[in-house]
Amino acid sequence: MQELTGEQISQLSRALTKTVNLNDLKDLVYIATGDQLDVYWANTANPLLVVLRDLLTRLEQEGQTVAFLKTVYAKRPFRADIRGLITQLAPEAAVDQLTSPFDFVVQDNANRGTQPVDGKLAPGLQRNIKPHLQMLDLRLWAQGLDQASHRVCRVDIGGSPAGTGFLVGPSVVLTNWHVVENAAGQGSLATLSCRFDYARQADGSFSTGEEIALADGGLLHHRPYAPAEASDTPDQPPPLATELDFALLCLAKAAGKERGWFALPERDETLPEKTPLIIVQHPHGGPIKLAIDTEAVLPTPGAPERPRLRYATNTDPGSSGSPCLSMDWQLVALHHYGDPAWSDPKFNQGIPAGRIRADLVANGHGDRLSAGG
């Protein structure tokens, strides 16, 4: 690729701040280069934008920019804006699958280690049965799981569990409006708190975690749910563009400085049917749990205009306000609703995360979603 100009480095750095936080960046750099970000590439005590500029400058000097951009491209399948910029600046980095830097070879007595595999090692030894399922880097996936577990909280009101929430900025938690609606109407938001790390331990005991109260004026912004979603006919009439069933809460402590947070995407990508989804949740107010469906996404009535996403991933009462995540831990939607057909439910439903971000930015809360917020 041609050497990046200073302006291009700045442009790319600004774009990447909208899809990665420091923990994400450490993972991406390690995958691409095998070196630790804070050991070899940049001073991570600096603001994220400065870290990215320093990193890209150093990558250019070391000739590893393409390797890094390939990794970003492959790990951000739903970010058309980031992929478009990478394609523009480094077309050779626009690849969906990362390949190993090592050749796998077949060894036998006659030919020891000189036969690169061509994909036809032997009949029946490998088949890609479900092409929509990507293979995952095990340790990186486990690291993402650990990070996610620290960013999701149980929302308590008056000491009782009311739903689930999750960090979307240094000091802000996203949950459903219907989770906090009664408390807001009764003037009891001061009794609301977010409990992080409430989890079952390996020995069967429970960690009560960390309880964090709301700041004064802790309800920053909200949008209602659609009236039809309080009935047995949730699709008629369809929800309006502003009926997004979310509440943005401000914590008394910037918990995200240590825990990190989920980045709200700038736009929602169209997810093909059967796209896998993960939901991290506190069902029935219990310890944090994980639900995975490898063929999750369902047809959504009125899509793509309708501000909803339907899927088959399991939830229970208390899961309202949970993050719906891709298999590589990117935020896709805010879970808020389940099929009212109790005897034979067909779907769960969430609010696309990009629509929530757009509403927050339009109403002056965009800075709350960044390291400067």
Coordinates of N, CA and C in Angstrom, one line a residue, residues 94-296:
A94 N -8.6 -5.2 2.8 CA -10.1 -5.5 2.8 C -10.3 -7.0 2.6
V95 N -10.1 -7.8 3.6 CA -10.3 -9.2 3.6 C -11.1 -9.6 4.8
D96 N -12.1 -10.5 4.5 CA -13.0 -11.0 5.6 C -12.4 -12.0 6.5
Q97 N -11.5 -12.8 6.0 CA -10.9 -13.9 6.9 C -9.5 -13.6 7.1
L98 N -9.0 -13.7 8.3 CA -7.6 -13.7 8.6 C -7.0 -15.0 8.4
T99 N -5.8 -15.1 7.9 CA -5.1 -16.3 7.7 C -3.9 -16.4 8.6
S100 N -3.6 -17.7 8.9 CA -2.4 -17.9 9.8 C -1.1 -17.5 9.1
P101 N -0.2 -17.0 9.8 CA 1.1 -16.7 9.2 C 2.0 -17.9 9.0
F102 N 1.5 -19.1 9.5 CA 2.3 -20.3 9.4 C 1.6 -21.3 8.4
D103 N 2.4 -22.0 7.6 CA 1.8 -23.0 6.8 C 1.6 -24.3 7.6
F104 N 0.5 -24.9 7.4 CA 0.3 -26.2 8.0 C 0.8 -27.3 7.0
V105 N 1.6 -28.2 7.5 CA 2.2 -29.2 6.6 C 1.9 -30.6 7.1
V106 N 1.9 -31.5 6.1 CA 1.7 -33.0 6.4 C 3.0 -33.6 6.5
Q107 N 3.2 -34.4 7.5 CA 4.5 -35.1 7.7 C 4.3 -36.6 7.6
D108 N 5.2 -37.2 6.8 CA 5.2 -38.7 6.8 C 6.7 -39.1 6.6
N109 N 6.9 -40.4 6.6 CA 8.3 -40.9 6.5 C 9.0 -40.5 5.3
A110 N 8.3 -40.4 4.2 CA 9.0 -40.1 2.9 C 9.2 -38.6 2.7
N111 N 8.3 -37.8 3.3 CA 8.4 -36.3 3.0 C 8.1 -35.6 4.3
R112 N 9.1 -35.2 5.0 CA 8.9 -34.7 6.4 C 8.7 -33.2 6.4
G113 N 7.5 -32.7 6.4 CA 7.2 -31.3 6.6 C 7.5 -30.4 5.4
T114 N 7.2 -30.9 4.2 CA 7.4 -30.1 3.0 C 6.1 -29.9 2.2
Q115 N 5.0 -30.4 2.7 CA 3.8 -30.3 1.8 C 2.8 -29.3 2.4
P116 N 2.7 -28.1 1.8 CA 1.7 -27.2 2.2 C 0.3 -27.8 1.9
V117 N -0.6 -27.6 2.9 CA -2.0 -28.1 2.7 C -2.7 -27.3 1.7
D118 N -3.4 -27.9 0.7 CA -4.1 -27.2 -0.3 C -5.6 -27.3 -0.1
G119 N -6.0 -27.7 1.1 CA -7.5 -27.7 1.4 C -8.0 -29.1 1.0
K120 N -7.2 -30.0 0.6 CA -7.7 -31.4 0.2 C -6.9 -32.4 0.9
L121 N -6.7 -32.3 2.2 CA -5.9 -33.1 3.0 C -6.3 -34.6 2.8
A122 N -7.6 -34.8 3.0 CA -8.2 -36.2 2.9 C -9.7 -36.0 2.8
P123 N -10.4 -36.9 2.1 CA -11.8 -36.8 2.0 C -12.5 -37.0 3.3
G124 N -13.4 -36.1 3.6 CA -14.2 -36.2 4.8 C -13.6 -35.6 6.1
L125 N -12.4 -35.1 6.0 CA -11.8 -34.6 7.2 C -12.2 -33.2 7.6
Q126 N -12.7 -32.4 6.7 CA -13.2 -31.1 7.1 C -14.4 -30.7 6.2
R127 N -15.4 -30.1 6.8 CA -16.5 -29.6 6.0 C -17.0 -28.3 6.8
N128 N -17.3 -27.3 6.0 CA -17.9 -26.1 6.6 C -19.4 -26.3 6.5
I129 N -20.0 -26.8 7.6 CA -21.5 -27.1 7.5 C -22.3 -25.9 7.5
K130 N -22.0 -24.9 8.4 CA -22.8 -23.7 8.5 C -21.9 -22.5 8.2
P131 N -21.9 -22.1 6.9 CA -21.0 -21.0 6.5 C -21.2 -19.7 7.2
H132 N -22.4 -19.5 7.8 CA -22.7 -18.2 8.5 C -22.0 -18.2 9.8
L133 N -21.5 -19.3 10.3 CA -20.8 -19.3 11.6 C -19.3 -19.2 11.4
Q134 N -18.7 -18.1 11.9 CA -17.3 -17.9 11.8 C -16.6 -18.6 12.9
M135 N -15.4 -19.1 12.7 CA -14.6 -19.7 13.7 C -14.0 -18.6 14.6
L136 N -13.8 -18.8 15.8 CA -13.4 -17.8 16.8 C -12.1 -18.1 17.4
D137 N -11.3 -17.1 17.6 CA -10.0 -17.3 18.3 C -10.4 -17.5 19.8
L138 N -10.1 -18.7 20.3 CA -10.7 -19.1 21.6 C -10.3 -18.2 22.7
R139 N -9.0 -17.9 22.9 CA -8.6 -17.1 24.0 C -9.1 -15.6 23.9
L140 N -9.1 -15.1 22.7 CA -9.6 -13.7 22.5 C -11.1 -13.7 22.7
W141 N -11.8 -14.8 22.3 CA -13.3 -14.8 22.6 C -13.5 -14.9 24.1
A142 N -12.7 -15.7 24.8 CA -12.9 -15.8 26.2 C -12.6 -14.4 26.9
Q143 N -11.6 -13.7 26.4 CA -11.3 -12.4 26.9 C -12.5 -11.5 26.7
G144 N -13.1 -11.5 25.5 CA -14.2 -10.7 25.2 C -15.4 -11.0 26.2
L145 N -15.6 -12.3 26.5 CA -16.6 -12.8 27.4 C -16.4 -12.2 28.8
D146 N -15.1 -12.2 29.2 CA -14.8 -11.7 30.5 C -15.1 -10.2 30.6
Q147 N -14.7 -9.5 29.5 CA -14.9 -8.0 29.5 C -16.4 -7.7 29.5
A148 N -17.2 -8.5 28.7 CA -18.6 -8.3 28.7 C -19.3 -8.5 30.1
S149 N -18.8 -9.5 30.8 CA -19.4 -9.8 32.1 C -19.2 -8.7 33.1
H150 N -18.2 -7.9 32.9 CA -17.9 -6.8 33.8 C -18.7 -5.5 33.4
R151 N -19.2 -5.5 32.2 CA -19.9 -4.3 31.7 C -21.4 -4.3 31.8
V152 N -22.0 -5.5 32.2 CA -23.4 -5.7 32.3 C -23.7 -5.7 33.8
C153 N -24.9 -5.1 34.1 CA -25.3 -4.9 35.5 C -26.7 -5.3 35.7
R154 N -27.1 -5.6 36.9 CA -28.5 -5.7 37.3 C -29.0 -4.4 37.8
V155 N -30.1 -3.9 37.3 CA -30.7 -2.7 37.7 C -31.7 -3.0 38.9
D156 N -31.4 -2.4 40.0 CA -32.2 -2.5 41.2 C -32.9 -1.2 41.5
I157 N -34.2 -1.4 42.0 CA -35.0 -0.2 42.4 C -35.5 -0.5 43.8
G158 N -35.1 0.3 44.7 CA -35.6 0.1 46.1 C -35.0 -1.2 46.7
G159 N -33.9 -1.6 46.2 CA -33.3 -2.9 46.7 C -33.7 -4.1 46.0
S160 N -34.7 -4.0 45.1 CA -35.2 -5.2 44.4 C -34.8 -5.2 42.9
P161 N -34.5 -6.3 42.3 CA -34.1 -6.4 40.9 C -35.3 -6.0 40.0
A162 N -35.0 -5.1 39.0 CA -36.0 -4.6 38.1 C -35.7 -5.0 36.6
G163 N -34.4 -5.2 36.3 CA -34.0 -5.5 34.9 C -32.5 -5.6 34.8
T164 N -32.1 -5.4 33.6 CA -30.6 -5.5 33.3 C -30.2 -4.2 32.6
G165 N -29.0 -3.9 32.7 CA -28.4 -2.7 32.0 C -27.0 -3.0 31.6
F166 N -26.4 -2.0 30.9 CA -25.0 -2.2 30.5 C -24.3 -0.8 30.2
L167 N -23.0 -0.8 30.4 CA -22.3 0.4 30.2 C -22.1 0.7 28.7
V168 N -22.4 2.0 28.4 CA -22.2 2.4 27.0 C -21.3 3.7 26.9
G169 N -20.7 4.0 28.1 CA -19.7 5.1 28.2 C -19.1 5.0 29.5
P170 N -18.2 5.9 29.8 CA -17.5 5.9 31.1 C -18.4 5.9 32.3
S171 N -19.5 6.6 32.3 CA -20.3 6.8 33.5 C -21.8 6.6 33.1
V172 N -22.1 6.0 32.0 CA -23.6 5.9 31.6 C -23.9 4.5 31.3
V173 N -25.1 4.1 31.8 CA -25.7 2.8 31.6 C -27.0 2.9 30.7
L174 N -27.1 2.0 29.8 CA -28.3 1.9 29.0 C -29.2 0.8 29.5
T175 N -30.5 1.0 29.6 CA -31.5 0.0 29.9 C -32.8 0.4 29.2
N176 N -33.9 -0.4 29.5 CA -35.2 -0.1 28.9 C -35.9 1.0 29.7
W177 N -36.7 1.8 29.0 CA -37.5 2.8 29.7 C -38.5 2.0 30.5
H178 N -39.1 0.9 30.0 CA -40.1 0.3 30.8 C -39.5 -0.4 32.1
V179 N -38.2 -0.5 32.2 CA -37.6 -1.0 33.4 C -37.6 0.1 34.5
V180 N -37.5 1.3 34.2 CA -37.4 2.4 35.1 C -38.6 3.3 35.1
E181 N -39.6 3.1 34.3 CA -40.7 4.0 34.1 C -41.5 4.2 35.3
N182 N -41.8 3.2 36.1 CA -42.6 3.4 37.3 C -41.8 4.2 38.4
A183 N -40.5 3.9 38.5 CA -39.7 4.6 39.5 C -39.6 6.1 39.1
A184 N -39.5 6.4 37.8 CA -39.4 7.8 37.3 C -40.8 8.5 37.6
G185 N -41.9 7.8 37.3 CA -43.2 8.4 37.5 C -43.5 8.6 39.0
Q186 N -42.9 7.8 39.9 CA -43.2 7.9 41.3 C -42.1 8.7 42.0
G187 N -41.2 9.3 41.3 CA -40.1 10.1 41.9 C -39.2 9.3 42.8
S188 N -39.0 8.0 42.5 CA -38.1 7.2 43.3 C -36.8 6.8 42.6
L189 N -36.4 7.5 41.6 CA -35.2 7.2 40.9 C -34.0 7.2 41.8
A190 N -34.1 8.0 42.9 CA -33.0 8.0 43.9 C -32.7 6.7 44.5
T191 N -33.7 5.7 44.5 CA -33.4 4.4 45.0 C -32.9 3.4 44.0
L192 N -32.6 3.9 42.8 CA -32.1 3.0 41.7 C -30.6 2.9 41.8
S193 N -30.1 1.7 41.6 CA -28.7 1.4 41.6 C -28.4 0.4 40.6
C194 N -27.1 0.3 40.2 CA -26.7 -0.7 39.2 C -25.7 -1.6 39.9
R195 N -25.9 -2.9 39.9 CA -25.1 -3.9 40.6 C -24.3 -4.6 39.5
F196 N -23.0 -4.4 39.5 CA -22.1 -5.1 38.6 C -21.4 -6.3 39.3
D197 N -21.1 -7.3 38.5 CA -20.4 -8.5 39.0 C -21.2 -9.4 39.9
Y198 N -22.5 -9.3 39.9 CA -23.3 -10.2 40.6 C -23.3 -11.5 39.9
A199 N -22.6 -12.5 40.4 CA -22.3 -13.8 39.6 C -22.2 -15.0 40.6
R200 N -22.5 -16.1 40.0 CA -22.2 -17.4 40.7 C -20.8 -17.7 40.6
Q201 N -20.1 -18.1 41.7 CA -18.7 -18.5 41.6 C -18.6 -20.0 41.3
A202 N -17.3 -20.4 41.1 CA -17.1 -21.8 40.7 C -17.4 -22.8 41.8
D203 N -17.4 -22.3 43.1 CA -17.7 -23.2 44.2 C -19.2 -23.2 44.5
G204 N -20.0 -22.5 43.7 CA -21.4 -22.4 43.9 C -21.9 -21.2 44.8
S205 N -21.0 -20.5 45.4 CA -21.4 -19.3 46.1 C -21.6 -18.2 45.2
F206 N -22.1 -17.1 45.8 CA -22.4 -15.9 45.0 C -21.5 -14.7 45.3
S207 N -21.1 -14.0 44.3 CA -20.4 -12.7 44.5 C -21.5 -11.6 44.4
T208 N -21.6 -10.8 45.5 CA -22.6 -9.8 45.5 C -22.2 -8.6 44.6
G209 N -21.0 -8.5 44.2 CA -20.5 -7.5 43.2 C -20.4 -6.1 43.8
E210 N -20.5 -5.2 42.9 CA -20.4 -3.7 43.3 C -21.6 -3.0 42.9
E211 N -22.2 -2.3 43.9 CA -23.4 -1.6 43.7 C -23.1 -0.1 43.6
I212 N -23.6 0.5 42.5 CA -23.3 1.9 42.2 C -24.6 2.7 42.0
A213 N -24.7 3.7 42.8 CA -25.9 4.6 42.8 C -25.9 5.5 41.5
L214 N -27.1 6.1 41.3 CA -27.2 7.1 40.2 C -26.6 8.4 40.7
A215 N -26.1 9.2 39.8 CA -25.7 10.6 40.1 C -27.0 11.4 40.3
D216 N -26.9 12.6 40.8 CA -28.0 13.5 40.9 C -28.5 13.8 39.5
G217 N -29.8 13.7 39.3 CA -30.3 13.9 37.9 C -29.9 12.8 37.0
G218 N -30.0 11.5 37.6 CA -29.4 10.4 36.9 C -30.1 9.9 35.6
L219 N -31.3 10.3 35.4 CA -32.0 10.0 34.2 C -31.7 11.1 33.1
L220 N -30.8 10.8 32.2 CA -30.3 11.8 31.3 C -31.3 11.9 30.1
H221 N -31.8 10.8 29.6 CA -32.6 10.9 28.4 C -33.4 9.5 28.3
H222 N -34.6 9.6 27.7 CA -35.3 8.3 27.5 C -36.2 8.5 26.3
R223 N -36.7 7.3 25.8 CA -37.7 7.2 24.8 C -38.7 6.2 25.2
P224 N -40.0 6.4 24.9 CA -41.0 5.4 25.3 C -41.0 4.2 24.4
Y225 N -41.7 3.1 24.8 CA -42.0 2.0 24.0 C -43.2 2.3 23.2
A226 N -43.5 1.5 22.2 CA -44.7 1.7 21.4 C -45.9 1.2 22.2
P227 N -47.0 1.9 22.2 CA -48.2 1.5 22.9 C -48.7 0.1 22.6
A228 N -48.5 -0.3 21.3 CA -49.0 -1.6 20.9 C -48.2 -2.7 21.6
E229 N -47.0 -2.4 22.1 CA -46.1 -3.4 22.7 C -46.5 -3.6 24.2
A230 N -47.5 -2.9 24.6 CA -48.1 -3.2 25.9 C -49.4 -4.0 25.7
S231 N -49.6 -4.5 24.5 CA -50.8 -5.3 24.2 C -50.5 -6.6 23.6
D232 N -51.5 -7.4 23.2 CA -51.2 -8.7 22.6 C -51.0 -8.6 21.1
T233 N -51.0 -7.4 20.6 CA -50.8 -7.2 19.1 C -49.7 -6.2 18.9
P234 N -48.4 -6.6 19.2 CA -47.3 -5.6 19.2 C -47.0 -5.0 17.9
D235 N -47.5 -5.5 16.8 CA -47.1 -5.0 15.5 C -48.1 -4.0 14.9
Q236 N -49.3 -3.8 15.6 CA -50.3 -3.0 15.1 C -50.8 -2.0 16.2
P237 N -50.6 -0.7 15.9 CA -49.8 -0.1 14.9 C -48.3 -0.3 15.1
P238 N -47.5 -0.2 14.0 CA -46.1 -0.4 14.2 C -45.5 0.8 15.0
P239 N -44.3 0.5 15.6 CA -43.7 1.6 16.4 C -43.2 2.8 15.6
L240 N -43.2 3.9 16.2 CA -42.7 5.1 15.5 C -41.1 5.1 15.7
A241 N -40.5 6.0 14.9 CA -39.0 6.0 14.9 C -38.5 6.5 16.2
T242 N -39.3 7.2 17.0 CA -38.9 7.7 18.3 C -39.3 6.8 19.5
E243 N -40.0 5.7 19.2 CA -40.5 4.8 20.2 C -39.4 3.7 20.4
L244 N -38.4 4.0 21.1 CA -37.2 3.2 21.2 C -37.0 2.5 22.5
D245 N -37.9 2.7 23.5 CA -37.9 2.0 24.8 C -36.5 1.9 25.4
F246 N -35.8 3.1 25.6 CA -34.5 3.1 26.3 C -34.5 4.2 27.3
A247 N -33.6 4.0 28.3 CA -33.3 5.1 29.2 C -31.8 5.1 29.4
L248 N -31.2 6.3 29.4 CA -29.8 6.5 29.6 C -29.6 7.0 31.0
L249 N -28.9 6.3 31.8 CA -28.7 6.6 33.2 C -27.3 7.0 33.5
C250 N -27.1 8.0 34.3 CA -25.8 8.5 34.7 C -25.4 8.0 36.1
L251 N -24.3 7.3 36.2 CA -23.8 6.7 37.5 C -23.1 7.8 38.3
A252 N -23.1 7.6 39.6 CA -22.3 8.5 40.5 C -20.8 8.2 40.4
K253 N -20.4 7.1 39.7 CA -19.0 6.8 39.6 C -18.8 6.4 38.1
A254 N -17.6 6.8 37.6 CA -17.3 6.5 36.2 C -16.8 5.0 36.2
A255 N -17.7 4.1 36.3 CA -17.3 2.6 36.4 C -16.7 2.2 35.1
G256 N -17.0 2.8 33.9 CA -16.4 2.4 32.7 C -15.0 2.6 32.5
K257 N -14.4 3.5 33.4 CA -13.0 3.8 33.3 C -12.2 2.5 33.6
E258 N -12.7 1.7 34.4 CA -12.0 0.4 34.8 C -12.6 -0.8 34.0
R259 N -13.9 -0.8 33.8 CA -14.6 -1.9 33.2 C -14.7 -1.9 31.7
G260 N -14.5 -0.7 31.1 CA -14.8 -0.5 29.7 C -16.3 -0.5 29.4
W261 N -16.7 -0.3 28.2 CA -18.1 -0.2 27.8 C -18.3 -0.7 26.4
F262 N -19.6 -1.0 26.1 CA -19.9 -1.4 24.7 C -20.1 -0.1 23.9
A263 N -19.5 -0.1 22.7 CA -19.6 1.1 21.8 C -20.9 1.0 21.0
L264 N -21.8 2.0 21.1 CA -23.0 2.0 20.2 C -22.5 2.3 18.8
P265 N -22.9 1.5 17.9 CA -22.5 1.7 16.5 C -23.1 3.0 15.9
E266 N -22.4 3.6 14.9 CA -22.9 4.8 14.3 C -24.1 4.5 13.4
R267 N -24.2 3.3 12.8 CA -25.3 2.9 12.0 C -25.5 1.4 12.2
D268 N -26.8 1.0 11.9 CA -27.1 -0.4 12.0 C -27.0 -1.1 10.6
E269 N -26.3 -2.2 10.6 CA -26.2 -3.0 9.4 C -27.3 -4.0 9.3
T270 N -27.7 -4.3 8.1 CA -28.7 -5.3 7.9 C -28.2 -6.7 8.2
L271 N -28.7 -7.4 9.2 CA -28.2 -8.7 9.6 C -29.0 -9.8 8.8
P272 N -28.3 -10.7 8.1 CA -29.0 -11.8 7.4 C -29.7 -12.7 8.5
E273 N -30.8 -13.3 8.0 CA -31.4 -14.3 8.8 C -30.4 -15.4 9.3
K274 N -30.6 -15.8 10.5 CA -29.8 -16.9 11.1 C -28.4 -16.3 11.6
T275 N -28.2 -15.0 11.5 CA -27.0 -14.5 12.1 C -27.0 -14.8 13.6
P276 N -25.9 -15.3 14.2 CA -25.8 -15.6 15.6 C -25.9 -14.4 16.5
L277 N -26.5 -14.5 17.6 CA -26.5 -13.4 18.6 C -26.3 -14.0 20.0
I278 N -25.6 -13.2 20.9 CA -25.4 -13.5 22.3 C -26.2 -12.4 23.1
I279 N -26.8 -12.9 24.2 CA -27.4 -11.9 25.1 C -26.9 -12.2 26.5
V280 N -26.3 -11.2 27.1 CA -25.7 -11.2 28.5 C -26.8 -10.6 29.4
Q281 N -27.2 -11.3 30.4 CA -28.5 -10.8 31.1 C -28.5 -11.3 32.6
H282 N -29.4 -10.7 33.3 CA -29.7 -11.1 34.7 C -31.2 -11.6 34.7
P283 N -31.4 -12.8 34.2 CA -32.8 -13.3 34.2 C -33.3 -13.6 35.6
H284 N -34.6 -13.2 35.8 CA -35.2 -13.3 37.1 C -34.4 -12.6 38.2
G285 N -33.6 -11.6 37.9 CA -32.8 -10.9 38.9 C -31.7 -11.7 39.4
G286 N -31.4 -12.9 38.9 CA -30.4 -13.8 39.4 C -29.0 -13.4 38.9
P287 N -28.0 -14.2 39.2 CA -26.6 -13.9 38.7 C -26.5 -13.8 37.2
I288 N -25.5 -13.2 36.8 CA -25.3 -12.9 35.3 C -25.3 -14.2 34.6
K289 N -25.9 -14.3 33.4 CA -26.0 -15.5 32.6 C -25.8 -15.1 31.1
L290 N -25.5 -16.1 30.3 CA -25.3 -15.9 28.9 C -26.2 -16.8 28.1
A291 N -26.8 -16.3 27.1 CA -27.6 -17.1 26.1 C -27.0 -16.9 24.7
I292 N -26.8 -18.0 24.0 CA -26.2 -17.9 22.7 C -27.2 -18.7 21.8
D293 N -27.5 -18.1 20.6 CA -28.2 -18.8 19.6 C -27.4 -18.7 18.3
T294 N -27.0 -19.8 17.7 CA -26.2 -19.7 16.5 C -27.0 -19.5 15.2
E295 N -28.3 -19.5 15.3 CA -29.2 -19.2 14.2 C -30.3 -18.2 14.7
A296 N -29.8 -17.1 15.1 CA -30.7 -16.2 16.0 C -31.7 -15.3 15.2

